[in-house]
Coordinates of C-alpha atoms in Angstrom, one line a residue:
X1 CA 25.0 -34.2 -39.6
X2 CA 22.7 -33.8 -36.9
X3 CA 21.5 -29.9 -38.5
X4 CA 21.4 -31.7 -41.8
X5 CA 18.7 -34.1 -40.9
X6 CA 16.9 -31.8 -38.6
X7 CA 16.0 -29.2 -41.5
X8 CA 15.6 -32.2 -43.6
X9 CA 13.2 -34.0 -41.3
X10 CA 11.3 -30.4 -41.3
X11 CA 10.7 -30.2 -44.5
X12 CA 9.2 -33.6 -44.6
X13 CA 6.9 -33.1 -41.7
X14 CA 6.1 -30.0 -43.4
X15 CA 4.8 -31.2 -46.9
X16 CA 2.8 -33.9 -45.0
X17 CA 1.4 -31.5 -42.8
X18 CA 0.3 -29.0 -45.4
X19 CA -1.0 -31.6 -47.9
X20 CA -3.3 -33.2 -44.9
X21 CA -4.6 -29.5 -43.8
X22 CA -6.4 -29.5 -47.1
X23 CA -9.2 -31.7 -45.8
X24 CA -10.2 -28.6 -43.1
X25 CA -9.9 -26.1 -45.8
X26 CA -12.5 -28.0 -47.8
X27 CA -14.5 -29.9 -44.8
X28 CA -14.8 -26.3 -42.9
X29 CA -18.5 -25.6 -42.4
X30 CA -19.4 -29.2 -41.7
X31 CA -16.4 -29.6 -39.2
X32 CA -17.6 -27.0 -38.2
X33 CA -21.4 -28.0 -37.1
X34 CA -20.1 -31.6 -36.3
X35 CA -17.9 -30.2 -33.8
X36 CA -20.2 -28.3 -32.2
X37 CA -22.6 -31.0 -31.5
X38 CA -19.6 -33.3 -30.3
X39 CA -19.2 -30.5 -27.7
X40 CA -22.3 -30.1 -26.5
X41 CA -22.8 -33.9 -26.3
X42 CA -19.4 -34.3 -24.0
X43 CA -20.5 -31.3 -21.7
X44 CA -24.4 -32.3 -21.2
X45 CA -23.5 -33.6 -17.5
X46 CA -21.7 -30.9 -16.8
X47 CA -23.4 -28.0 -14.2
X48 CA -23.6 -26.1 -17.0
X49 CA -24.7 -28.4 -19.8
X50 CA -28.0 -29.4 -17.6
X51 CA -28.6 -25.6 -17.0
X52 CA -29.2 -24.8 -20.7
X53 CA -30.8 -28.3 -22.0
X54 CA -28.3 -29.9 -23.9
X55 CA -29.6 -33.2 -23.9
X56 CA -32.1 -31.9 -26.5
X57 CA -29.3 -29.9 -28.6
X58 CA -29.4 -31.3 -31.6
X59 CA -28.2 -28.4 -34.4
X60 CA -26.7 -25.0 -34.5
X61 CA -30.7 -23.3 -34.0
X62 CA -31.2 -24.9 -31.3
X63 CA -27.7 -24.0 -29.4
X64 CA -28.0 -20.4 -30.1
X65 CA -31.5 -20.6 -28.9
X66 CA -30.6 -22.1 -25.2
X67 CA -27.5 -20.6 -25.1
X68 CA -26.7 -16.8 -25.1
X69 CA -24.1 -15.2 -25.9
X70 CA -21.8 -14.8 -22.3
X71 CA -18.7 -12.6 -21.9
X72 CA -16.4 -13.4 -18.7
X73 CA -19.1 -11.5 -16.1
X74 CA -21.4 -14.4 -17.1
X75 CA -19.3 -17.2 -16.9
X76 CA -17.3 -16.1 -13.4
X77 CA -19.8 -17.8 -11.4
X78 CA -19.1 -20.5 -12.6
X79 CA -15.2 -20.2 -13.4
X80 CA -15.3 -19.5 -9.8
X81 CA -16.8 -22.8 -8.5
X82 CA -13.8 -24.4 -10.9
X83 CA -11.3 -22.5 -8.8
X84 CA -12.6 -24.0 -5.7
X85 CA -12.1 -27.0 -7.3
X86 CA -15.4 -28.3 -8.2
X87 CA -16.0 -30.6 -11.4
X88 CA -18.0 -31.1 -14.3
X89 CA -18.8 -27.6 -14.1
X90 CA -18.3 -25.9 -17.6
X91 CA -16.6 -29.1 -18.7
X92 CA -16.6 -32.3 -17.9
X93 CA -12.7 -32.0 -16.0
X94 CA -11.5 -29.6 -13.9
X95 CA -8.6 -27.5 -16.3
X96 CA -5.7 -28.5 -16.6
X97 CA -4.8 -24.8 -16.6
X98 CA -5.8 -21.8 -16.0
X99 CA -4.1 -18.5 -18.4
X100 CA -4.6 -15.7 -16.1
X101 CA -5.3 -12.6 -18.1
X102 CA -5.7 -8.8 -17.2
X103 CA -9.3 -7.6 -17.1
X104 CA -10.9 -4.5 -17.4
X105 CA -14.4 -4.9 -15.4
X106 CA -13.3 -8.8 -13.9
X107 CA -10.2 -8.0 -12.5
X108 CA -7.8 -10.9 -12.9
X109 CA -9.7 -13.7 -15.6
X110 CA -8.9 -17.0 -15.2
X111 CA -9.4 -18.5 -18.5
X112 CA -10.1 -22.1 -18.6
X113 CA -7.6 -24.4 -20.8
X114 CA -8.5 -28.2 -20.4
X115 CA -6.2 -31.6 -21.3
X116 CA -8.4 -31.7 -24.7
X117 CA -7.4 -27.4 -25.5
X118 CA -3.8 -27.6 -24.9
X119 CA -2.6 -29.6 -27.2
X120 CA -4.3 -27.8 -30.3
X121 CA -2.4 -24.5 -28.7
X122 CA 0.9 -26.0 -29.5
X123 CA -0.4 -27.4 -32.7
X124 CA -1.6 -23.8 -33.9
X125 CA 1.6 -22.4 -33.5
X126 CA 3.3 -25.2 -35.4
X127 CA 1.3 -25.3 -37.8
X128 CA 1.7 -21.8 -38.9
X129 CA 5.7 -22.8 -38.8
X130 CA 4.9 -25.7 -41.0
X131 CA 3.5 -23.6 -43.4
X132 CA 5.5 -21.4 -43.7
X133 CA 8.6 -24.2 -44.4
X134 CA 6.4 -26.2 -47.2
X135 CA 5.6 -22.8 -48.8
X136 CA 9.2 -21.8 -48.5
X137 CA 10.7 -24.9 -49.2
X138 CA 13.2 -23.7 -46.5
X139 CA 14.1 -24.8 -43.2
X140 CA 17.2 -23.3 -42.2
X141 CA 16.1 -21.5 -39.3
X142 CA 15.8 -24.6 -37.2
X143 CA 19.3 -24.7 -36.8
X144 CA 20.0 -21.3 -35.1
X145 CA 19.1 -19.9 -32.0
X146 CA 15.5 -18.9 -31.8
X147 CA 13.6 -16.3 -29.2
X148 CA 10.1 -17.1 -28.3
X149 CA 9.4 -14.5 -26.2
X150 CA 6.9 -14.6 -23.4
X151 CA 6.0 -13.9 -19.8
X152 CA 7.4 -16.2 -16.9
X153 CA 7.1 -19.5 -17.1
X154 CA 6.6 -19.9 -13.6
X155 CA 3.5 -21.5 -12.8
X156 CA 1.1 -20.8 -9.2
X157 CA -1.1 -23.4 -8.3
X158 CA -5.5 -22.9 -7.8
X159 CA -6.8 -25.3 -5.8
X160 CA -4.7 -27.6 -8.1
X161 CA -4.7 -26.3 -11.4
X162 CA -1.5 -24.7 -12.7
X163 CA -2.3 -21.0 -12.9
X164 CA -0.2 -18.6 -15.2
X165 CA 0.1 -16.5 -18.7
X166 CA -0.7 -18.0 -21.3
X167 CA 3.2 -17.5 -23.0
X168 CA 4.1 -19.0 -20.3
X169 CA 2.4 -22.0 -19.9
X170 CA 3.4 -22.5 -23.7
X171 CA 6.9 -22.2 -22.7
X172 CA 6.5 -26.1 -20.9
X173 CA 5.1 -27.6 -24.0
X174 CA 8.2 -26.3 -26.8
X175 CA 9.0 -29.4 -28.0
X176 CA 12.4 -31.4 -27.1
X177 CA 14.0 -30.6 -30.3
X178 CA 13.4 -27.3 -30.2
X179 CA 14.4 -26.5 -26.3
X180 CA 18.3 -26.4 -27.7
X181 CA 17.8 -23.8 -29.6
X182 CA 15.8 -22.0 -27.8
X183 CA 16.7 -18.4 -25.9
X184 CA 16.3 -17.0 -23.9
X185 CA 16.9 -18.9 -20.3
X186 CA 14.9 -20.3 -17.6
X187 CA 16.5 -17.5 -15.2
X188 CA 16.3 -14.3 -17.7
X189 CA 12.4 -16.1 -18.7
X190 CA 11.5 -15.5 -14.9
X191 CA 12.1 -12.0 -15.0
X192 CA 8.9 -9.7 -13.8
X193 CA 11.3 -6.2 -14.5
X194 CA 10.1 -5.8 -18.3
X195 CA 13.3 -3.5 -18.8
X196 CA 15.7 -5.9 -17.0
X197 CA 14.4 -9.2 -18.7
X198 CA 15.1 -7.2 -22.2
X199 CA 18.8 -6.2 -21.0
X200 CA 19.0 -9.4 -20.2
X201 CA 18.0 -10.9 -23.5
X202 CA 19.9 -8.9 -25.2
X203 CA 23.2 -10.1 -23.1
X204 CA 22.2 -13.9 -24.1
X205 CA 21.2 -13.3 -28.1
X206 CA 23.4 -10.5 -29.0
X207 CA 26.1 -12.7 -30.5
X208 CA 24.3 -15.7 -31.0
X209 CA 22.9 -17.3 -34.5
X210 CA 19.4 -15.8 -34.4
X211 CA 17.6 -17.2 -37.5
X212 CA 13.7 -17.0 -35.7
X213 CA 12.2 -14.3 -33.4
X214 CA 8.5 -14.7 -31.9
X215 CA 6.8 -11.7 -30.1
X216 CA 4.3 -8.7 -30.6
X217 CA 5.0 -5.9 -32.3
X218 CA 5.8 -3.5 -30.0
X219 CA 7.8 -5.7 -27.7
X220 CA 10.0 -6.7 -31.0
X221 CA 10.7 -2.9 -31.6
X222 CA 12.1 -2.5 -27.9
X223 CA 14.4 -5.4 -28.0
X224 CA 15.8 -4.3 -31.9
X225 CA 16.3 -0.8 -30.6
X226 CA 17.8 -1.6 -27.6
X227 CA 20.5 -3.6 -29.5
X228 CA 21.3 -0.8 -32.7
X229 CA 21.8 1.7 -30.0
X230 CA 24.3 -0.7 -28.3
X231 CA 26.3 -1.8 -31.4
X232 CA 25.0 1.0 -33.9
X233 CA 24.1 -1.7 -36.3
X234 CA 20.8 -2.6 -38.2
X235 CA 19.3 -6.6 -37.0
X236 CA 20.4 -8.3 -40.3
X237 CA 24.1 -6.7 -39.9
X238 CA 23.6 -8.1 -36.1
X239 CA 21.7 -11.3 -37.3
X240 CA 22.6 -12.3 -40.7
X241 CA 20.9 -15.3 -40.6
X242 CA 17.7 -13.9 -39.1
X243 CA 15.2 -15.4 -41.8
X244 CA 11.7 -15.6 -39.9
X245 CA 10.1 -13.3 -37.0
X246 CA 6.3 -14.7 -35.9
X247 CA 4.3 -12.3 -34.7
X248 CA 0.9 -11.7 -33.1
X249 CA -1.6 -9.9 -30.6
X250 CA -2.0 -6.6 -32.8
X251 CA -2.3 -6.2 -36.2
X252 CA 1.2 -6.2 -37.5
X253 CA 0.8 -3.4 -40.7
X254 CA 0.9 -0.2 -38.2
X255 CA 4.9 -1.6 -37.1
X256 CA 5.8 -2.7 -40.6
X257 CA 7.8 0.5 -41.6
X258 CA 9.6 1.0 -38.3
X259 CA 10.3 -3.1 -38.0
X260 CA 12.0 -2.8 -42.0
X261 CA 13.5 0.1 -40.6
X262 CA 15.4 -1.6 -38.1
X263 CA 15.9 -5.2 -39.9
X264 CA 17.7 -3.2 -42.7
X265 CA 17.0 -6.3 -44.5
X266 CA 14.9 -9.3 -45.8
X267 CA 13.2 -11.0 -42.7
X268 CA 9.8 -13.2 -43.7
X269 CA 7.0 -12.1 -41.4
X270 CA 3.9 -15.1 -40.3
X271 CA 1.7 -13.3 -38.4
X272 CA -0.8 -15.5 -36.2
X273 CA -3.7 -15.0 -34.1
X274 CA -3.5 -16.8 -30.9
X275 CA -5.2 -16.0 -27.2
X276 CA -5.6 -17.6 -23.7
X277 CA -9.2 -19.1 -25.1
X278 CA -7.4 -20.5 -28.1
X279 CA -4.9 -20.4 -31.1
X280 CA -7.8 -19.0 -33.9
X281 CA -5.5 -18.5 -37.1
X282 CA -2.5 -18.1 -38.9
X283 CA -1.0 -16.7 -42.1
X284 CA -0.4 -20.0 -43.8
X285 CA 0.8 -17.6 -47.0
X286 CA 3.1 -15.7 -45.9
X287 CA 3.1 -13.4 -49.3
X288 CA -0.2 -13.0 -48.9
X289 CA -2.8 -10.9 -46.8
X290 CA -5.2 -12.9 -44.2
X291 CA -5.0 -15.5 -41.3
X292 CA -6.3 -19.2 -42.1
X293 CA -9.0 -19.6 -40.2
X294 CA -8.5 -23.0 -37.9
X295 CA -12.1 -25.1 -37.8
X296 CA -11.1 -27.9 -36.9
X297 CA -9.0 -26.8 -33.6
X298 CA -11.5 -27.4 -30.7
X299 CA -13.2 -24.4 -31.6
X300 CA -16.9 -23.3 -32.6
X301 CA -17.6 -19.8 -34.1
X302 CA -19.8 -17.9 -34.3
X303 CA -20.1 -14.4 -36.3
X304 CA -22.5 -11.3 -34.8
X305 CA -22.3 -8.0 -37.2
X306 CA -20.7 -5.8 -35.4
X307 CA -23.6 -3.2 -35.7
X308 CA -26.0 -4.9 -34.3
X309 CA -23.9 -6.8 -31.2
X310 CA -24.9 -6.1 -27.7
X311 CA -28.5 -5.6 -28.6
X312 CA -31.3 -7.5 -28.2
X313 CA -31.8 -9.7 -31.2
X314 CA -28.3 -9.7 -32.6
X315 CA -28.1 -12.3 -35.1
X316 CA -25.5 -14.7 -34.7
X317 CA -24.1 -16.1 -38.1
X318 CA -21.8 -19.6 -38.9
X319 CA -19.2 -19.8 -41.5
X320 CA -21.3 -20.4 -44.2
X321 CA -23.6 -17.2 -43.6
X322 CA -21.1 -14.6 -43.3
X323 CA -20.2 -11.9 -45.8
X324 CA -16.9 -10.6 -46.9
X325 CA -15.4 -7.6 -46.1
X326 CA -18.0 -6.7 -43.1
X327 CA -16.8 -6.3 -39.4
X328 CA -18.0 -9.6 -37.1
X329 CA -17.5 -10.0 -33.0
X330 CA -15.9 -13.0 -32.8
X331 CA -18.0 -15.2 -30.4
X332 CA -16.3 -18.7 -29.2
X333 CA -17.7 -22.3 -28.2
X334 CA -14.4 -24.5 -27.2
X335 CA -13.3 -27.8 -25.8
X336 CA -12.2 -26.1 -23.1
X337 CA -15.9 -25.3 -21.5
X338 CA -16.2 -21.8 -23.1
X339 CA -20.0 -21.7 -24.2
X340 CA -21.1 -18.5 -26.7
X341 CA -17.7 -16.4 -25.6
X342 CA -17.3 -13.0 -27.2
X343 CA -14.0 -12.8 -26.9
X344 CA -14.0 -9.1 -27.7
X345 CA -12.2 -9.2 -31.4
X346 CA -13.8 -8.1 -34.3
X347 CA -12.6 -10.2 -37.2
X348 CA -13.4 -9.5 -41.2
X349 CA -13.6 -12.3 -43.7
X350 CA -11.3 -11.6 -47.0
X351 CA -11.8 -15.4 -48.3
X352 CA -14.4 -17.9 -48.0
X353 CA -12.4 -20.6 -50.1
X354 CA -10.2 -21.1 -47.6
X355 CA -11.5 -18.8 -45.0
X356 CA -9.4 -16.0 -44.1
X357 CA -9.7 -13.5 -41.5
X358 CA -8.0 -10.1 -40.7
X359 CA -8.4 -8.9 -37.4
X360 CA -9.9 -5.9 -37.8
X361 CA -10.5 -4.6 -33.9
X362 CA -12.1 -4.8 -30.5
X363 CA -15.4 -4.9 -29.7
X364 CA -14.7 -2.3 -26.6
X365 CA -11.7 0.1 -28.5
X366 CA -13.7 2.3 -31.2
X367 CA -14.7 5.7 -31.1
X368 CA -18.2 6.6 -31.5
X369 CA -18.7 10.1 -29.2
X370 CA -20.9 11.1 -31.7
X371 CA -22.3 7.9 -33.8
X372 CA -19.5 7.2 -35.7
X373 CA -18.1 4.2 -34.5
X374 CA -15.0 4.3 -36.3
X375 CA -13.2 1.2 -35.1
X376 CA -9.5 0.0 -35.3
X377 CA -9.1 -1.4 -38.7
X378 CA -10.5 1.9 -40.3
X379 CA -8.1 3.8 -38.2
X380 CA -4.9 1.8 -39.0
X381 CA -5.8 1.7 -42.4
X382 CA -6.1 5.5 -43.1
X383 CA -2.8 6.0 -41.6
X384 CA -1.2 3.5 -43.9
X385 CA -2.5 5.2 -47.1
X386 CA -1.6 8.6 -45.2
X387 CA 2.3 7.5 -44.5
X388 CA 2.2 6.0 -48.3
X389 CA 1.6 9.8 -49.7
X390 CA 3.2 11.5 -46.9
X391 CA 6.0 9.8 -45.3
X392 CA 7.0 9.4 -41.7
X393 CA 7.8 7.5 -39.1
X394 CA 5.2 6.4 -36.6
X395 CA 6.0 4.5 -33.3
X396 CA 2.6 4.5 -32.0
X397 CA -0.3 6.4 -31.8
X398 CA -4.1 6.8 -30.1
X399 CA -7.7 8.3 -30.8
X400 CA -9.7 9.5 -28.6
X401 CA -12.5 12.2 -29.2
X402 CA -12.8 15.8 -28.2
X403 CA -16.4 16.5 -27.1
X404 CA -15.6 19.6 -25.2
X405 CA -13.1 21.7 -26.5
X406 CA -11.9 25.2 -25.6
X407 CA -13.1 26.7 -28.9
X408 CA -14.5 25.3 -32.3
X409 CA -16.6 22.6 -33.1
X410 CA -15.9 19.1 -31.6
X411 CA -12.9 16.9 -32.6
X412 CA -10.7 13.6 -33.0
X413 CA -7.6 13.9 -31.7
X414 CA -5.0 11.7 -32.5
X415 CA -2.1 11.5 -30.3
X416 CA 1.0 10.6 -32.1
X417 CA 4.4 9.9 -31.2
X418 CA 6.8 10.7 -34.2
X419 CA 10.3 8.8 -34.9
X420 CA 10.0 11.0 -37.8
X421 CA 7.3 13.8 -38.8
X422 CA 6.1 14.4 -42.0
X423 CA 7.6 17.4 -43.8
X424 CA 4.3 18.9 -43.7
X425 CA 2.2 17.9 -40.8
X426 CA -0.8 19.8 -42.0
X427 CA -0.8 18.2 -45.0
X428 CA -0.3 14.8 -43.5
X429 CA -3.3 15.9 -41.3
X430 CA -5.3 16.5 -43.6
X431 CA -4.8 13.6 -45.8
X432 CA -5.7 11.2 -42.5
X433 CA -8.8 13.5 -42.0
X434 CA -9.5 12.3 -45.8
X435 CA -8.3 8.7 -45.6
X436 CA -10.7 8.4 -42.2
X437 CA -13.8 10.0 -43.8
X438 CA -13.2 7.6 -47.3
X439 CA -13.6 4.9 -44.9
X440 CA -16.5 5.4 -42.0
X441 CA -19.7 7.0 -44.0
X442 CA -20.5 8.6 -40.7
X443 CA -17.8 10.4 -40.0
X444 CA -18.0 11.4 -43.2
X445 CA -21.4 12.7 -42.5
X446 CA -20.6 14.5 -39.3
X447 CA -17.9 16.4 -40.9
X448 CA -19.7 17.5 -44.3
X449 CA -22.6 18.7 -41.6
X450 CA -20.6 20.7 -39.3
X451 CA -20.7 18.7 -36.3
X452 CA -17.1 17.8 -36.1
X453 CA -14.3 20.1 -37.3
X454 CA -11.2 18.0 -39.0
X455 CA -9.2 15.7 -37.0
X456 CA -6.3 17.5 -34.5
X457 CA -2.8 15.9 -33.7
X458 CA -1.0 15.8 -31.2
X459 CA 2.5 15.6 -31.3
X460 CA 4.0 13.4 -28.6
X461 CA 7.3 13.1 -27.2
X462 CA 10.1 10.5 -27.9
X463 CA 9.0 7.0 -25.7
X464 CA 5.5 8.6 -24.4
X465 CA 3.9 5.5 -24.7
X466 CA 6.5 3.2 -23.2
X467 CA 6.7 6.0 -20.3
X468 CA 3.1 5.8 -20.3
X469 CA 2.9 2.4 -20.2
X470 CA 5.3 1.8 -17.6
X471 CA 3.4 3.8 -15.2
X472 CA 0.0 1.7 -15.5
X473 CA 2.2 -1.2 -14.9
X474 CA 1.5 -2.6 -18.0
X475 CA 5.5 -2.4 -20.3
X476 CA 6.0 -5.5 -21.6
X477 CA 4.7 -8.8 -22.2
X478 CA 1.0 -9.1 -24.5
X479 CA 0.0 -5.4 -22.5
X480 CA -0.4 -2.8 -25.8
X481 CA -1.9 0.6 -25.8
X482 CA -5.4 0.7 -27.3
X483 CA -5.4 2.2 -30.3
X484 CA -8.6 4.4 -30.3
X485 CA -11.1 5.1 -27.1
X486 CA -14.4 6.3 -26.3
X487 CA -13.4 8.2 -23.7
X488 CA -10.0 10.3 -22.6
X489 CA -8.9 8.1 -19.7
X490 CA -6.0 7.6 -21.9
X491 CA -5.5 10.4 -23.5
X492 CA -5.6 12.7 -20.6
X493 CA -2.7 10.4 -19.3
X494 CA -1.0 11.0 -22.3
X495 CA -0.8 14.7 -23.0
X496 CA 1.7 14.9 -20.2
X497 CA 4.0 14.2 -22.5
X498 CA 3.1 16.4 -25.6
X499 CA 5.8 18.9 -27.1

């Protein structure tokens, strides 16, 4: 009785949900200006709202003209008064978190997430479920067992201020009627060990009613590969009622083979979009391509083509100036006391009516040694058409140029690790130097003039990038390899384990 009005009471909360979502779909460029001015009208006490003149904000213009665009370097000195305490610095509270995230110039960031953010964190997440049930017209899956995997739950305290990842802060606001269901437990959830906490999983799901599984990619691979090799069984023979995995962090397309590979079976994939600064978008169709974009979730954006960011005069467009189908760095205003954030993403607009985004890179992973500036999106999308003529297996791969080779011309080299190669890896080479050069005019260019020779592979051996990332200290939780570098800081690290 009780399953019977849970899934019931889902679908009702889901139909009502969609229906009122409409509003935002429609409303979303005035939300979105009327939210920004609410914002800046809440923060113009704060340290930071007196700095740049908000009192005398009074439109979009005028914002971008006293307020520049800040990554975390130039909003640590004031993040760091927070720490100590201090209020109505970047908003008018002190957080009521803090996600700690890893950092590549910062060291540790400490990303600000007030009493006003949190709640549209959770609401992100569920929405994207409720979505999914109206469009479905299905919600079994609420009465199995579900995983939401995530880092430790276990929170430190900053002068005050709850201080943890991101997944795990979410972990304390899974609502009550969910916490039954969920998997795994407190004591497996605290686990640092990436490898034990997975062995561990595995002990607590492998014969339990699985019906929803939440991770990234490459951490979902891991867990389902660890559990075929121990029962020699596909998920679905393991997990017949496994009916929904939600996914997010990387784009999902690069995994999809090897993830059908080892459902050997139906599974529905939402793919979302969160991050420590805020739950962005959602796949609110799941049978069709592109994230709902969420304007009315605490959140202002901005849009700065991604040619012309990080120079001087870099225009920064709103929703209702952007173009489809060109690469934007996603820059982020929030209720949290983020002002002008580039986040680092690079997003590309497939819809305007609703607005849909894929994620289409970072704005610090392309490769341009030599102008190109072939970027993430481009990459993963030649090696989809490639696999499409040519078929193989790919568990993960990474680009990184060759500016100084033994012999020849200059080069990209892709290092690839195979679950299965190609039957002929020339062939399959040369179609991905093809699919790359149909997609980036440049490199076309620097190929048809003789600068760069064809793409190189290398072949890499059987779990080279979880070896690879165990040894950074980085296996496990949101860590994932770049896909493509400007340097070989990675891919020196990685030819240790060529064939």
């Amino acid at each position: 009785m009780l399953n019977f009005f849970k899934k019931n009471a889902a679908l009702i909360w889901a139909k009502k949900h969609v229906q009122k979502a409409e509003d935002f779909k429609k409303n979303a460029e005035k939300n979105q200006e009327d939210l920004l001015l609410s914002l800046v009208k809440t923060a113009q006490k704060t340290l930071f709202g007196r700095e740049h003149d908000f009192e005398n904000i009074h439109s979009v213009k005028e914002f971008q003209d006293r307020v520049p665009v800040a990554d975390y370097e130039d909003l640590k000195p004031y993040i760091e008064r927070v720490k100590k305490g201090q209020s109505n610095i970047l908003w008018t509270e002190t957080p009521e978190y803090f996600a700690k995230t890893s950092g590549t110039t910062s060291g540790s960031k400490y990303i600000p997430i007030s009493k006003e953010g949190m709640p549209f964190q959770i609401a992100g997440a569920q929405s994207a479920l409720f979505h999914y049930i109206s469009k479905k017209n299905n919600a079994d899956f609420v009465n199995g067992k579900m995983i939401f995997l995530q880092g430790s739950p276990e929170l430190e305290e900053v002068f005050g201020i709850k201080t943890g990842r991101l997944s795990g802060i979410v972990a304390h606001h899974i609502p009550n009627y969910l916490q039954k269901n969920r998997l795994p437990s407190w004591e497996t959830n605290i686990m640092e060990d990436w490898e034990t906490k997975v062995d561990k999983i595995i002990e607590e799901t492998e014969h339990e009613n699985m019906t929803l599984i939440s991770g990234i990619p490459p951490w979902l691979i891991m867990y389902f590969e660890k559990l075929t090799e121990k029962h020699g069984k596909k998920i679905k023979q393991l997990f017949p009622n496994l009916q929904l995995i939600v996914t997010g962090g990387v784009n999902y397309e690069p995994y999809r083979d090897k993830m059908e590979e080892l459902l050997g079976g139906k599974v529905d994939i939402v793919q979302t979009f969160p991050a420590s600064e805020g739950f962005f978008a959602f796949q609110d169709d799941y049978t069709k391509e592109g994230l709902l974009l969420l304007t009315n979730h605490g959140i202002f954006y901005e849009f700065v083509p991604l040619e012309e960011y990080g120079k001087p005069g870099a225009r920064r467009l709103t929703l209702k100036e952007i173009e489809l189908h060109k690469d934007y760095a996603l820059i982020l205003t929030t209720n949290s006391g983020l002002w002008a954030y580039s986040i680092g993403d690079v997003v590309r607009f497939i819809s305007k009516d609703p607005y849909r985004v894929l994620v289409s890179g970072r704005t610090k992973h392309f490769t341009s040694a030599f102008g190109e500036h072939v970027i993430a999106f481009e990459v993963e999308e030649a090696m989809k058409a490639t696999l499409e003529k040519h078929p193989a297996q790919i568990t993960e791969f990474h680009l990184a140029p060759q500016v100084n080779p033994a012999e020849g011309l200059p080069y990209h080299e892709w290092l690839i690790e195979f679950e299965k190669e190609p039957e002929h890896l020339e062939a399959f080479r040369d179609e991905l130097d093809q699919q790359l050069r149909a997609r980036n005019t440049y490199y076309d260019d620097l190929i048809s003039g003789n600068i760069l020779q064809k793409l190189q592979i290398t072949r890499l051996a059987k779990n080279a990038f979880h070896e690879y990332a165990k040894s950074q200290g980085k296996l496990g939780g949101q860590n994932k390899t770049p896909r493509l570098a400007n340097d070989r800081k990675i891919a020196n690290l990685l030819e240790i384990y060529k064939l």
